[in-house]
Amino acid sequence: MNKKIMAFCIAAFLVVGILFNSAAKTSAAKPEPTSAVSYTAPITLYWLAKARVPEAVEYVQYIDAEKILKPKSITQYERVERVNKIYQEIRYSSLNDFIEAENFTNVMDLGCGVSPRCLNMARQGINYVGTDLPDVVEVLNFYAPNFVKDDMRKYVRFEIADATDHSEMMNAAKSFNGKICIVEDGLLMYLPRDKQKAMLKNIRDILKEHGGVFVTSDFVAGEIFMGINKTIYGEEDATIVGKETQKVYEDLSKVFFSDTIFKSTEEAVKFIEEAGLKVEMRPLFSGKQDIMSIRDLNNRDIENINALMKQRFLWVMTAD
Ligand SMILES: C[S@@+](CC[C@H](N)C(=O)[O-])C[C@H]1O[C@@H](n2cnc3c(N)ncnc32)[C@H](O)[C@@H]1O
């Protein structure tokens, strides 16, 4: 009897051991971002998917974003989401629109996170290099076989490049043949001023070597976001929702935007010019745009947001 119990215990111990070991292997095989700022990437994708951007809906499934996100308790999630999905869709689509309208065939996406832009670009035959910090690139390369299928392989690559590191940036750009459209959405505000300057100087050096432009709406992110926010919630509530959103990102990234955002257009332009870039401001879209996440708003709100998109919020920069 004792022998039987002992044999059972040994068998049970072995089975548990094997299961535990294989679970550990599975989780070890699935990398997750480790730096605080990298956790801001999946939430961006999440909101793009909520906006029903088709390739975002698709991409969420490929990369297991819900697990990577490790959702924290976001207070007032619904009302924060209502504004953020519109903002994210407009920010994301405006860069894609620029790339297409200007017929670029090379795109370098700085701090690409888990942006579905790689799918959008590769399907148009545009060469796409997504760059980010090592932990994010590890995640991307792990999941890439799920979505970078045979015919797309020649168009999509992910490279480790801290945007503030000169040699990593030059290295990530070196495979491009011809001029490059460098894009960035949602990175600038996570860098302190000296790092922002380093990033701009690296961009300038890439543009000097390869030709092309750097384009982003991040220098006026607050204006775009609050424009949408006020349209939806009115002046007073928009301030509350703005603070709630800021808290979501600051809690995730441990970066405080009051230290990183520019207080005025003049301050930002001076900063850009000091880094050796010229800036031209354009409307967010080259023509009329169908933003999916505003379809269910009333006509007055749609008109307001369409008017907002005509403002010169897209900053196109070239090397001096
Ligand atoms: C808010 S997410 C935006 C991701 C993506 N651009 C999007 O719109 O979905 C910010 C991204 O910047 C990346 N990041 C932060 N600091 C960086 C740096 N110094 N160099 C490159 N990427 C950085 C983070 O890892 C993260 O993926």
PDB file of C-alpha atoms in Angstrom, residues 33 37-70 74 77 81 84-93 96 109 111-120 123 128 132 136 139-140 143 146-147 158 185-186 190 248-249 252 292-293:
ATOM      1  CA  PRO A  33       8.313  44.347 -23.561  1.00  0.00           C
ATOM      2  CA  VAL A  37       7.700  53.111 -22.166  1.00  0.00           C
ATOM      3  CA  SER A  38       7.251  50.093 -24.426  1.00  0.00           C
ATOM      4  CA  TYR A  39       3.939  49.266 -22.760  1.00  0.00           C
ATOM      5  CA  THR A  40       2.469  52.342 -24.450  1.00  0.00           C
ATOM      6  CA  ALA A  41       2.715  50.576 -27.814  1.00  0.00           C
ATOM      7  CA  PRO A  42       0.049  47.855 -27.424  1.00  0.00           C
ATOM      8  CA  ILE A  43      -2.499  50.344 -26.100  1.00  0.00           C
ATOM      9  CA  THR A  44      -2.088  52.413 -29.263  1.00  0.00           C
ATOM     10  CA  LEU A  45      -2.765  49.334 -31.336  1.00  0.00           C
ATOM     11  CA  TYR A  46      -5.722  48.529 -29.138  1.00  0.00           C
ATOM     12  CA  TRP A  47      -7.344  51.867 -29.821  1.00  0.00           C
ATOM     13  CA  LEU A  48      -6.623  51.642 -33.550  1.00  0.00           C
ATOM     14  CA  ALA A  49      -8.406  48.292 -33.513  1.00  0.00           C
ATOM     15  CA  LYS A  50     -11.321  49.855 -31.618  1.00  0.00           C
ATOM     16  CA  ALA A  51     -11.465  52.453 -34.404  1.00  0.00           C
ATOM     17  CA  ARG A  52     -11.913  49.457 -36.749  1.00  0.00           C
ATOM     18  CA  VAL A  53      -8.825  50.222 -38.807  1.00  0.00           C
ATOM     19  CA  PRO A  54      -8.840  46.905 -40.742  1.00  0.00           C
ATOM     20  CA  GLU A  55      -5.141  46.058 -40.512  1.00  0.00           C
ATOM     21  CA  ALA A  56      -5.172  46.910 -36.770  1.00  0.00           C
ATOM     22  CA  VAL A  57      -8.059  44.514 -36.147  1.00  0.00           C
ATOM     23  CA  GLU A  58      -6.065  41.877 -38.010  1.00  0.00           C
ATOM     24  CA  TYR A  59      -2.748  42.653 -36.299  1.00  0.00           C
ATOM     25  CA  VAL A  60      -4.153  42.339 -32.760  1.00  0.00           C
ATOM     26  CA  GLN A  61      -4.806  38.681 -33.473  1.00  0.00           C
ATOM     27  CA  TYR A  62      -1.315  38.070 -34.823  1.00  0.00           C
ATOM     28  CA  ILE A  63       0.563  39.472 -31.881  1.00  0.00           C
ATOM     29  CA  ASP A  64      -1.516  38.494 -28.875  1.00  0.00           C
ATOM     30  CA  ALA A  65      -1.720  42.174 -27.897  1.00  0.00           C
ATOM     31  CA  GLU A  66      -4.131  41.632 -25.051  1.00  0.00           C
ATOM     32  CA  LYS A  67      -1.575  39.531 -23.237  1.00  0.00           C
ATOM     33  CA  ILE A  68       1.294  41.878 -23.963  1.00  0.00           C
ATOM     34  CA  LEU A  69      -0.755  44.852 -22.809  1.00  0.00           C
ATOM     35  CA  LYS A  70      -1.099  43.600 -19.222  1.00  0.00           C
ATOM     36  CA  ILE A  74      -7.919  52.501 -16.613  1.00  0.00           C
ATOM     37  CA  TYR A  77     -12.142  53.546 -19.896  1.00  0.00           C
ATOM     38  CA  GLU A  81     -11.488  55.385 -25.425  1.00  0.00           C
ATOM     39  CA  ASN A  84      -8.399  58.181 -28.120  1.00  0.00           C
ATOM     40  CA  LYS A  85      -9.559  55.900 -30.886  1.00  0.00           C
ATOM     41  CA  ILE A  86     -10.384  58.925 -33.067  1.00  0.00           C
ATOM     42  CA  TYR A  87      -7.092  60.611 -32.251  1.00  0.00           C
ATOM     43  CA  GLN A  88      -5.098  57.437 -32.930  1.00  0.00           C
ATOM     44  CA  GLU A  89      -6.873  56.767 -36.215  1.00  0.00           C
ATOM     45  CA  ILE A  90      -6.296  60.314 -37.459  1.00  0.00           C
ATOM     46  CA  ARG A  91      -2.643  60.342 -36.368  1.00  0.00           C
ATOM     47  CA  TYR A  92      -1.941  56.932 -37.922  1.00  0.00           C
ATOM     48  CA  SER A  93      -3.861  57.472 -41.166  1.00  0.00           C
ATOM     49  CA  ASN A  96       0.014  56.707 -44.295  1.00  0.00           C
ATOM     50  CA  ASP A 109       9.077  54.088 -38.707  1.00  0.00           C
ATOM     51  CA  GLY A 111       9.446  53.823 -32.234  1.00  0.00           C
ATOM     52  CA  CYS A 112       7.180  51.656 -34.378  1.00  0.00           C
ATOM     53  CA  GLY A 113       5.879  49.650 -31.410  1.00  0.00           C
ATOM     54  CA  VAL A 114       3.258  47.214 -32.623  1.00  0.00           C
ATOM     55  CA  SER A 115       1.936  49.522 -35.304  1.00  0.00           C
ATOM     56  CA  PRO A 116      -0.011  47.783 -38.092  1.00  0.00           C
ATOM     57  CA  ARG A 117       1.615  50.201 -40.544  1.00  0.00           C
ATOM     58  CA  CYS A 118       3.969  47.380 -41.570  1.00  0.00           C
ATOM     59  CA  LEU A 119       0.999  45.508 -43.079  1.00  0.00           C
ATOM     60  CA  ASN A 120      -0.452  48.580 -44.763  1.00  0.00           C
ATOM     61  CA  ARG A 123       0.672  45.347 -49.110  1.00  0.00           C
ATOM     62  CA  TYR A 128       9.132  49.284 -44.421  1.00  0.00           C
ATOM     63  CA  ASP A 132      12.308  50.405 -31.724  1.00  0.00           C
ATOM     64  CA  VAL A 136      10.018  45.572 -28.611  1.00  0.00           C
ATOM     65  CA  VAL A 139       8.551  40.838 -29.569  1.00  0.00           C
ATOM     66  CA  LEU A 140       8.081  41.896 -33.199  1.00  0.00           C
ATOM     67  CA  TYR A 143       5.487  37.325 -33.908  1.00  0.00           C
ATOM     68  CA  ASN A 146       2.517  35.142 -38.109  1.00  0.00           C
ATOM     69  CA  PHE A 147       1.983  38.151 -40.317  1.00  0.00           C
ATOM     70  CA  PHE A 158      12.342  45.310 -37.817  1.00  0.00           C
ATOM     71  CA  ASP A 185       3.868  58.751 -34.204  1.00  0.00           C
ATOM     72  CA  GLY A 186       3.803  58.737 -30.439  1.00  0.00           C
ATOM     73  CA  TYR A 190       8.487  60.117 -24.325  1.00  0.00           C
ATOM     74  CA  VAL A 248      -3.069  56.401 -18.577  1.00  0.00           C
ATOM     75  CA  TYR A 249       0.093  57.078 -20.579  1.00  0.00           C
ATOM     76  CA  LEU A 252       2.364  53.167 -18.181  1.00  0.00           C
ATOM     77  CA  MET A 292     -14.089  55.327 -39.568  1.00  0.00           C
ATOM     78  CA  SER A 293     -14.225  56.218 -35.899  1.00  0.00           C
TER      79      SER A 293
END
